[in-house]
Coordinates of C-alpha atoms (C1' of nucleotides) in Angstrom, one line a residue:
Chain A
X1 CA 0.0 0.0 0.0
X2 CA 2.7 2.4 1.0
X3 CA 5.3 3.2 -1.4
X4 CA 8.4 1.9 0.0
X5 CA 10.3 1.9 -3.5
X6 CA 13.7 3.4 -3.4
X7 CA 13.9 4.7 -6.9
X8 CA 17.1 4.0 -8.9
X9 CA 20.6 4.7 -7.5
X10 CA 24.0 5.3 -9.0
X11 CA 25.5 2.0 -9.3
X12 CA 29.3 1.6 -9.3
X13 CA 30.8 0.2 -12.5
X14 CA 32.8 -2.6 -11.0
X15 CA 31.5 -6.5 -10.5
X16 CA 28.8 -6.9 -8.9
X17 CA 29.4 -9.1 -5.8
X18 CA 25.8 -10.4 -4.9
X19 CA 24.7 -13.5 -6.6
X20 CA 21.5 -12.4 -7.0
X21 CA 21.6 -8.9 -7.8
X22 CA 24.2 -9.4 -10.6
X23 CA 21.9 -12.2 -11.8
X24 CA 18.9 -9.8 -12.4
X25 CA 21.0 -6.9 -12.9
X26 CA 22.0 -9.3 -15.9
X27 CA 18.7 -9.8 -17.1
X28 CA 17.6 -6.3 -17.4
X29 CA 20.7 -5.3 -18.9
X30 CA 21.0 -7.9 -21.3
X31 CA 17.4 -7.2 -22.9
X32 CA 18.5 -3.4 -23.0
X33 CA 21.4 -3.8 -25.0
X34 CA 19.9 -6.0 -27.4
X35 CA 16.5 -3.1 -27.1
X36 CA 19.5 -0.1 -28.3
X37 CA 21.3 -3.1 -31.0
X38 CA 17.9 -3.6 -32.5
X39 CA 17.1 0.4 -32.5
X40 CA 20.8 1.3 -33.8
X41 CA 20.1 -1.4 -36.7
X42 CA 16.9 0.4 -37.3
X43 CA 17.4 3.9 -37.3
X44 CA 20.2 3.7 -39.4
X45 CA 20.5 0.5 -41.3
X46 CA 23.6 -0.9 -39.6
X47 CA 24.4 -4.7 -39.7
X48 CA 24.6 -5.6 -36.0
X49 CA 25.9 -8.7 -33.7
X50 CA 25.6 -8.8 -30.6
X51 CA 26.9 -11.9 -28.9
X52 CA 27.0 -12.1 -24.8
X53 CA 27.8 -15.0 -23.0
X54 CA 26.1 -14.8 -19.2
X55 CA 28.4 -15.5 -16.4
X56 CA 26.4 -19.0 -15.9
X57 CA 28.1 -19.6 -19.8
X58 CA 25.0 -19.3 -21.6
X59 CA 25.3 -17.7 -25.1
X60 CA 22.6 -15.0 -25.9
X61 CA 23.0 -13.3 -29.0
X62 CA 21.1 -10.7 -31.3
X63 CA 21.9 -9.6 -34.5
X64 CA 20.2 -7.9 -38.0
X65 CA 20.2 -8.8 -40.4
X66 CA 21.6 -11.8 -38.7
X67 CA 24.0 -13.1 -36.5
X68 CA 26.3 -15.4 -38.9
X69 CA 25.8 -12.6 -41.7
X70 CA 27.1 -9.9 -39.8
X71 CA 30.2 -12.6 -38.6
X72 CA 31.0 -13.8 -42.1
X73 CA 31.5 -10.4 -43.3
X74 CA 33.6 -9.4 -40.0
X75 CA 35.4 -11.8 -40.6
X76 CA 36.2 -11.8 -44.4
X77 CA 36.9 -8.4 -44.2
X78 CA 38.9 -9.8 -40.8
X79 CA 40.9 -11.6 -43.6
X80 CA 41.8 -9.0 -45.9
X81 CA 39.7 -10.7 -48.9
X82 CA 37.7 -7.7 -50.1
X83 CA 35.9 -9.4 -52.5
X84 CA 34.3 -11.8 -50.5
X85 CA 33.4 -9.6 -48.0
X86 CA 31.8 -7.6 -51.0
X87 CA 29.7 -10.5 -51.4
X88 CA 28.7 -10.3 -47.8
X89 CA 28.1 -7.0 -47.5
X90 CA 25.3 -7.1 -50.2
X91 CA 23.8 -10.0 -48.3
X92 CA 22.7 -6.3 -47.0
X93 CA 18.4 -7.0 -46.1
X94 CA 16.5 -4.6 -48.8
X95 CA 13.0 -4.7 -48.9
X96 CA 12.2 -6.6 -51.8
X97 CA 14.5 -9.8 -51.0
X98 CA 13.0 -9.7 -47.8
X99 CA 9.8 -10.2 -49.7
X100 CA 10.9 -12.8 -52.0
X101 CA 12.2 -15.0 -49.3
X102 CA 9.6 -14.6 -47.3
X103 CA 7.0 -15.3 -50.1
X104 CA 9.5 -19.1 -50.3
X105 CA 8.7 -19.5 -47.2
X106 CA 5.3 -19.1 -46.8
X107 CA 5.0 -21.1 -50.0
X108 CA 7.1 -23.9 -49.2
X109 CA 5.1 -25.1 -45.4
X110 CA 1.8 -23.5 -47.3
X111 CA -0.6 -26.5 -46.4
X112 CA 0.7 -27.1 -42.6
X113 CA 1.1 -23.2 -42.0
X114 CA -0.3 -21.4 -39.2
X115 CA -1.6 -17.9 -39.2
X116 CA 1.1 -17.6 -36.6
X117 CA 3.9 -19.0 -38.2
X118 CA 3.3 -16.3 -41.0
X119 CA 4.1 -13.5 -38.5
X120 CA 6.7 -15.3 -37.2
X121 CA 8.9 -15.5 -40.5
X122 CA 8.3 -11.8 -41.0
X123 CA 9.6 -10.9 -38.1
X124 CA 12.2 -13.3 -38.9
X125 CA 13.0 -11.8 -42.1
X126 CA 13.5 -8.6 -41.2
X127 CA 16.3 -9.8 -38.8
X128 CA 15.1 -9.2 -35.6
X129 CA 15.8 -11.6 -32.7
X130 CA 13.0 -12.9 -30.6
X131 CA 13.8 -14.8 -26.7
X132 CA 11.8 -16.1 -24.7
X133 CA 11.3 -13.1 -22.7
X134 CA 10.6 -11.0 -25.3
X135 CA 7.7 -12.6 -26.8
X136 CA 5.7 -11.2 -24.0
X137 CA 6.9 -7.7 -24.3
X138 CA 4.5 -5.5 -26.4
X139 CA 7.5 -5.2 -29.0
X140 CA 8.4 -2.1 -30.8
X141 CA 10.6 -4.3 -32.3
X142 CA 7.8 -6.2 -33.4
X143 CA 6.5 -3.3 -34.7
X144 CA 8.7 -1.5 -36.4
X145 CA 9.9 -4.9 -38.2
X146 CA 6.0 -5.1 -39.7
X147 CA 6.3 -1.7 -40.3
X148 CA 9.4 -1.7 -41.8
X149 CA 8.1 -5.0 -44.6
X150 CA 5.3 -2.6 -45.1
X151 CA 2.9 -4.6 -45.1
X152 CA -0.6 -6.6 -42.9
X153 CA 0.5 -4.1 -40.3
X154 CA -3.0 -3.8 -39.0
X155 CA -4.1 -7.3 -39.5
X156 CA -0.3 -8.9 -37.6
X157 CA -1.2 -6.0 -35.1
X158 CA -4.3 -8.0 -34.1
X159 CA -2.8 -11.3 -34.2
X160 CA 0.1 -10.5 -32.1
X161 CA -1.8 -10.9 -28.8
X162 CA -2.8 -14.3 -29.7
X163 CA -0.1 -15.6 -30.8
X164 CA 2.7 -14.0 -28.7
X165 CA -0.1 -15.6 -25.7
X166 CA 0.3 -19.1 -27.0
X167 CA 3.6 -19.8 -25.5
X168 CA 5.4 -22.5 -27.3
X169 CA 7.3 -22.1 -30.7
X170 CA 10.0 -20.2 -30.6
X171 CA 11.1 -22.8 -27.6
X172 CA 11.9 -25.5 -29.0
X173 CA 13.8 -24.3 -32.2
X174 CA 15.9 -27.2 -33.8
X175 CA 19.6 -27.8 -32.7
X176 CA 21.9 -24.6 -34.1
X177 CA 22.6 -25.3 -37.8
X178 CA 26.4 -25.3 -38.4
X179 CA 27.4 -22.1 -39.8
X180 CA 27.9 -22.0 -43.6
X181 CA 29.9 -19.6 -45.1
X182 CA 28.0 -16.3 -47.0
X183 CA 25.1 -19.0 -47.3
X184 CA 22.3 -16.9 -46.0
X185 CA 22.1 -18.8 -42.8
X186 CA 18.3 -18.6 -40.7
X187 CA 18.0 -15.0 -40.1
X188 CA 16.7 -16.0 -36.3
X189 CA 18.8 -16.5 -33.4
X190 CA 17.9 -17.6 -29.9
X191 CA 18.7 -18.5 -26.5
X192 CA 20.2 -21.7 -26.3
X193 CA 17.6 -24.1 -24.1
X194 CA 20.8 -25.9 -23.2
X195 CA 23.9 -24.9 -20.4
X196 CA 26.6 -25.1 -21.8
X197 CA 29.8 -27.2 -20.0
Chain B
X1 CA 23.1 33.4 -25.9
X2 CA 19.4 32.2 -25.6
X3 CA 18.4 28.8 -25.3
X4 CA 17.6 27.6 -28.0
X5 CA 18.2 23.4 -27.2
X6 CA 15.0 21.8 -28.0
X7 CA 15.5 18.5 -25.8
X8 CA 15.1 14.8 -26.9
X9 CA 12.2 14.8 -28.9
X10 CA 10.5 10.9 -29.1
X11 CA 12.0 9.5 -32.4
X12 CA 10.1 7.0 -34.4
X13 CA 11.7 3.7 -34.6
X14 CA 12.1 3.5 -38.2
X15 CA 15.7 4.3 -40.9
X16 CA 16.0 7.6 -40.9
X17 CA 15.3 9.4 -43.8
X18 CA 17.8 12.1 -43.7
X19 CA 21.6 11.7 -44.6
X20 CA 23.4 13.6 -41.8
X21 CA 20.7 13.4 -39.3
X22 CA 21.1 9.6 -39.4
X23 CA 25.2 10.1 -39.6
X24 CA 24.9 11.7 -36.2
X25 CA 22.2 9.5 -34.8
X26 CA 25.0 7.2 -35.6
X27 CA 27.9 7.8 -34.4
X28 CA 26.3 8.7 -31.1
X29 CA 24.1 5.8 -30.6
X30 CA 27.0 3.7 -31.8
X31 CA 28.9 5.1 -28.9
X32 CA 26.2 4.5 -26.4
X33 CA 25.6 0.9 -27.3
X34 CA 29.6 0.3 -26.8
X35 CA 29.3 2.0 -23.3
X36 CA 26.2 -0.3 -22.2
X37 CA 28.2 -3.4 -23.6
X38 CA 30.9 -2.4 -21.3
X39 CA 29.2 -2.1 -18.7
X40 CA 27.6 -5.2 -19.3
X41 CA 30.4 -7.2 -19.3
X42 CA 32.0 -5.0 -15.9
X43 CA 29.3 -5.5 -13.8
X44 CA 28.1 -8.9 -14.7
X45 CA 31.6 -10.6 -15.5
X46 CA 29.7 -11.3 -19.2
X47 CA 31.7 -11.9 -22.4
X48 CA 30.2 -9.5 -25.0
X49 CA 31.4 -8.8 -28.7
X50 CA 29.7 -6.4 -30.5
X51 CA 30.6 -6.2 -34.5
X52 CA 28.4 -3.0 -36.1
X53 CA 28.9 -2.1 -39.6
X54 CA 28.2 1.3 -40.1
X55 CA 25.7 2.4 -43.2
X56 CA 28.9 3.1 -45.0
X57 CA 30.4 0.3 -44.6
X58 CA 33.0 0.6 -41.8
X59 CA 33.1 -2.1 -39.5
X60 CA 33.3 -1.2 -35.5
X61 CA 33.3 -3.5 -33.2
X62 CA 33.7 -4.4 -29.3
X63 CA 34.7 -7.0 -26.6
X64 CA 35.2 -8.4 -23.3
X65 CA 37.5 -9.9 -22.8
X66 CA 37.7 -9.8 -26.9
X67 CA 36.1 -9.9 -29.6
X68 CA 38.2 -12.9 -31.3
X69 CA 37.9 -14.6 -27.3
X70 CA 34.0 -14.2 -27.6
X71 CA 33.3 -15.3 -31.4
X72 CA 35.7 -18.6 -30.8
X73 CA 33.8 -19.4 -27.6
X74 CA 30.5 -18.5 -30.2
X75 CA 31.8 -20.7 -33.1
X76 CA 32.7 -23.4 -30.9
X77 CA 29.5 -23.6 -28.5
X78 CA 27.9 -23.2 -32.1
X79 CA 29.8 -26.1 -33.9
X80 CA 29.0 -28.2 -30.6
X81 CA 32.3 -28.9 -29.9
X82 CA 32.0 -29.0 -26.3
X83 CA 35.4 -29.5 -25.0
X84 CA 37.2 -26.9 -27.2
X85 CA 33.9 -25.0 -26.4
X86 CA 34.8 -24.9 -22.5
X87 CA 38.6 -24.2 -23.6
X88 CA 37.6 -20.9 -24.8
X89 CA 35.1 -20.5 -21.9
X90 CA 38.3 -20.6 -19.8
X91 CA 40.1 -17.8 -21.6
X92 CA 37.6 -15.9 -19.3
X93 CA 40.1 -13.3 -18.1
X94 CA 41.2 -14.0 -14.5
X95 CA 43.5 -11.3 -12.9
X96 CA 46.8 -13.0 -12.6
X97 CA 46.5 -14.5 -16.3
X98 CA 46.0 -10.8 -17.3
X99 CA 49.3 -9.6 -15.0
X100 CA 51.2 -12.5 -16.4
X101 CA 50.6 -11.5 -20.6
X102 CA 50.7 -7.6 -19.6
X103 CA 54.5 -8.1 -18.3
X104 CA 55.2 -10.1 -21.2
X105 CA 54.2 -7.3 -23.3
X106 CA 56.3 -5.3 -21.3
X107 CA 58.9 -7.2 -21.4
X108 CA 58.8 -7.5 -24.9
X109 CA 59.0 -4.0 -26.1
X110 CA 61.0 -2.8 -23.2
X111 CA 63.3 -0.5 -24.2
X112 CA 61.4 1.3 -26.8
X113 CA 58.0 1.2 -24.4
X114 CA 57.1 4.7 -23.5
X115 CA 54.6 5.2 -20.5
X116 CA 51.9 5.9 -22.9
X117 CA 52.2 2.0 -24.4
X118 CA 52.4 1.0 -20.9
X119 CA 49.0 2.4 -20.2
X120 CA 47.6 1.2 -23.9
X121 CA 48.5 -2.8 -22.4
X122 CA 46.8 -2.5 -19.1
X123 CA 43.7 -1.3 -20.6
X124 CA 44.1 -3.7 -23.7
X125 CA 44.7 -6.3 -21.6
X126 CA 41.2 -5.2 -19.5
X127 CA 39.7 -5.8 -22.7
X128 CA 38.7 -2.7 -23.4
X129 CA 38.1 -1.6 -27.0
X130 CA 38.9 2.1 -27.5
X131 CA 38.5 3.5 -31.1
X132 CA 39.4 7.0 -32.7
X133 CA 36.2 8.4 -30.8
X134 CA 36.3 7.0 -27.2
X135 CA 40.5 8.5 -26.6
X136 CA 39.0 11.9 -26.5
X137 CA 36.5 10.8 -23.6
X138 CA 37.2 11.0 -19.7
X139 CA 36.3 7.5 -19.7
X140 CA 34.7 5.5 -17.4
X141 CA 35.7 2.6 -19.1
X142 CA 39.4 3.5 -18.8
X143 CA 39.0 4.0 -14.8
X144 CA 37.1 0.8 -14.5
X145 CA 39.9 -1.5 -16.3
X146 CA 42.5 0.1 -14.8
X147 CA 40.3 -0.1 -11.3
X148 CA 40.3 -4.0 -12.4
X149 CA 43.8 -4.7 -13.0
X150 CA 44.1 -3.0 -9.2
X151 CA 47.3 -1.4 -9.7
X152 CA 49.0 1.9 -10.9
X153 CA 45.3 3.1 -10.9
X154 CA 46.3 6.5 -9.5
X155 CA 49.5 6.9 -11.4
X156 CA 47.3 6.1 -14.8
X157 CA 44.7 8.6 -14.0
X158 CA 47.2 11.3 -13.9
X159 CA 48.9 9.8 -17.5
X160 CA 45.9 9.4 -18.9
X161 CA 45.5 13.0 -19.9
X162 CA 48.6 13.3 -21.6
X163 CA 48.3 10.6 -23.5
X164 CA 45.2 11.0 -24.4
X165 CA 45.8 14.5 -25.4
X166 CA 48.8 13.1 -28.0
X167 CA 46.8 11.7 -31.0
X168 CA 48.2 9.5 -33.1
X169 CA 49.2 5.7 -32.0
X170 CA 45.5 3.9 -31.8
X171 CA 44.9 5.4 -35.6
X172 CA 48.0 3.9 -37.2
X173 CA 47.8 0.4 -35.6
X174 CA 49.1 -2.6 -38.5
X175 CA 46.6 -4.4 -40.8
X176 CA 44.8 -6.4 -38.4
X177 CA 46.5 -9.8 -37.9
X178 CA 44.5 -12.7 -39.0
X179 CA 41.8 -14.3 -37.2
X180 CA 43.6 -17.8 -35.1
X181 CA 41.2 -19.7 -33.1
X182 CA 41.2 -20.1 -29.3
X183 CA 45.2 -18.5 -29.7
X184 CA 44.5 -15.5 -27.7
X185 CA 44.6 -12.6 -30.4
X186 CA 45.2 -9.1 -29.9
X187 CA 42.8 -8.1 -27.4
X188 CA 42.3 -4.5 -29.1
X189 CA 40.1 -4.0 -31.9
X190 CA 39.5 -0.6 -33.7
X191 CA 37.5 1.1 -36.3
X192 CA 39.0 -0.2 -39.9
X193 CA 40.9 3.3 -41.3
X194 CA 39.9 1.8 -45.2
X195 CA 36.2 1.7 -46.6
X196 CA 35.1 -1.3 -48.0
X197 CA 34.0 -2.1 -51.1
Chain C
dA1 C1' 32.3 12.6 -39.0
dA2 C1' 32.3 14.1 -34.2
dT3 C1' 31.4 17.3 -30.2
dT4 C1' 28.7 20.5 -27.2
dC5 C1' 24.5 22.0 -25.0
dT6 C1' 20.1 21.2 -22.8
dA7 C1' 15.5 19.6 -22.2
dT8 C1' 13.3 15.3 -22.3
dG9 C1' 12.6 10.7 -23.1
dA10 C1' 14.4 6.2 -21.7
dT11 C1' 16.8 3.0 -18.7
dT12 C1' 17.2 0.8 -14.6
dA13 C1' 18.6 -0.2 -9.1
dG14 C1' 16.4 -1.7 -5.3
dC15 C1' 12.1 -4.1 -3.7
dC16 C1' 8.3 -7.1 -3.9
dA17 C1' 4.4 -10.1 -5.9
Chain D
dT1 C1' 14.4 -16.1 -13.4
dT2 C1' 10.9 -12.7 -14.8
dG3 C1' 7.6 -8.6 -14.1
dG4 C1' 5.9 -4.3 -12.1
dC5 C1' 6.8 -0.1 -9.4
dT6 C1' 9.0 4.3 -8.4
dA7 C1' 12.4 7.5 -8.5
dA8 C1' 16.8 8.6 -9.8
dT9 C1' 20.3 8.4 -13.3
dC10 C1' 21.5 8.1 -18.0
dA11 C1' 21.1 8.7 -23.0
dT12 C1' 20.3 11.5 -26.8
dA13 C1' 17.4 14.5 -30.7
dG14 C1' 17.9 18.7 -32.4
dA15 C1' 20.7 22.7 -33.5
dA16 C1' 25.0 24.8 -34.0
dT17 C1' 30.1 24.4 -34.0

DNA sequence: AATTCTATGATTAGCCA
DNA sequence: TTGGCTAATCATAGAAT
């Protein structure tokens, strides 16, 4: 009843001792740096990976237009082969390959599709990284990656609440593919379900 | 002589139209996100790499305890090679492993080291990425390594304007080295001084 | 391409449910 | 481990340099 809340307060930047308050410090943090990666991609079309390992050595990673494309073109331009890394740089998202992809995939699990799974590669093509926390938030991300395809804004708008309420999905993505070279890898990264070591 | 500042107007999340409005948004944003990933990684003891190419092109990237530490540890856990996997999870920086390299870098470059290079190891070895911008900043992120490695911290705060203040160094640094895996690499990464493509 | 200034918008530390 | 709350603290859009 009373408000006994104590409001934010200056924290020190060195490691946080408790156990527990570096665990949900963690938390909050993590889903705020991968809120300002999504934004900075956004806003101003960068190619963005984010990669953070938690001090429990789980591997949590964002990245647009997606992890392994932002990492094979770090890495070929890493290697001083400018070409290649040409190659990967115009693996760049632009609308209309977003479309065409996304009109494969809707095409190719056609008869077993769900309205659901429709919104789900949208947002998949447009690079954004969905966790299990965030399917609950009330996404701008979400948002702004409909937006940003241009298209059933309204309509996903309305479906979003239903479908971000049915829980399941996104949990029980398949095993990591192994990463393939400039192949455009799936554009959707998550937690791992597993601990690793 | 009047105020004339408008203040942080709310900004849609969507690419910004404009050319130099979206260079600054940039660059400043860019900054930001670096700053959170630091502190990320300081207060939770995460491993973080952050690789953002800019809308020009221009890669930028970050890490703790490197970038190259992080993406091996990534590629590994990735591959699902578990033991080299916890290998690189090991490379987590522990204080003596960091005193141990940083007076073989000393060592190594002895008689040509000035105190500036000194400085440049401790925070390099902190894992702290500083690029062209972040030198010109009283940074926090410079206090907090040097506050990790828990020595000369007094003696580096009063350097740390001087060499700051002299430029060059951190802009001319040799074509980066290419990529080994779980080697420890050079801890430093900066902003690419070419343009791709 | 980056920095400064300032009013605001956004993030989040500490507590609980 | 996550979510909501509240009140600080922090980040940053816009304009100009």
């Amino acid at each position: 009843m009373k408000k006994l809340t104590q409001g934010r307060k200056k924290i020190p930047v060195e490691c946080i001792e408790d156990a527990n308050r570096l665990q949900v410090c963690f938390s909050k943090r993590r889903k705020g740096l991968v809120k300002k990666a999504f934004e900075l991609s956004v806003l101003c079309g960068a190619q963005v990976a984010l990669i953070v390992f938690s001090p429990a050595g789980k591997p949590y990673t964002y990245g647009h237009t997606s992890v392994d494309a932002v990492l094979d073109r770090f890495l070929l331009s890493y290697s001083g082969d400018v070409e290649a890394e040409a190659v990967a740089a115009s693996q760049q998202t632009d609308l209309s390959e977003l479309l065409r992809q996304e009109e494969e995939l809707i095409k190719a699990r056609d008869a077993e599709a769900r309205r659901g799974k429709e919104l789900q590669a949208e947002v998949r093509a447009a690079g954004v990284w969905i966790d299990g926390d965030m399917r609950h938030w009330e996404l701008p991300e979400l948002e702004a990656a409909l937006n940003a395809l241009e298209r059933v804004q309204a309509e996903a708008a309305m479906r979003a609440h239903e479908i971000f309420a049915q829980d399941a999905m996104m949990q029980q993505t398949s095993a990591p593919a192994r990463r393939t070279r400039v192949t455009r890898p799936p554009a959707v990264m998550k937690r791992w379900p597993w601990t690793p070591r």
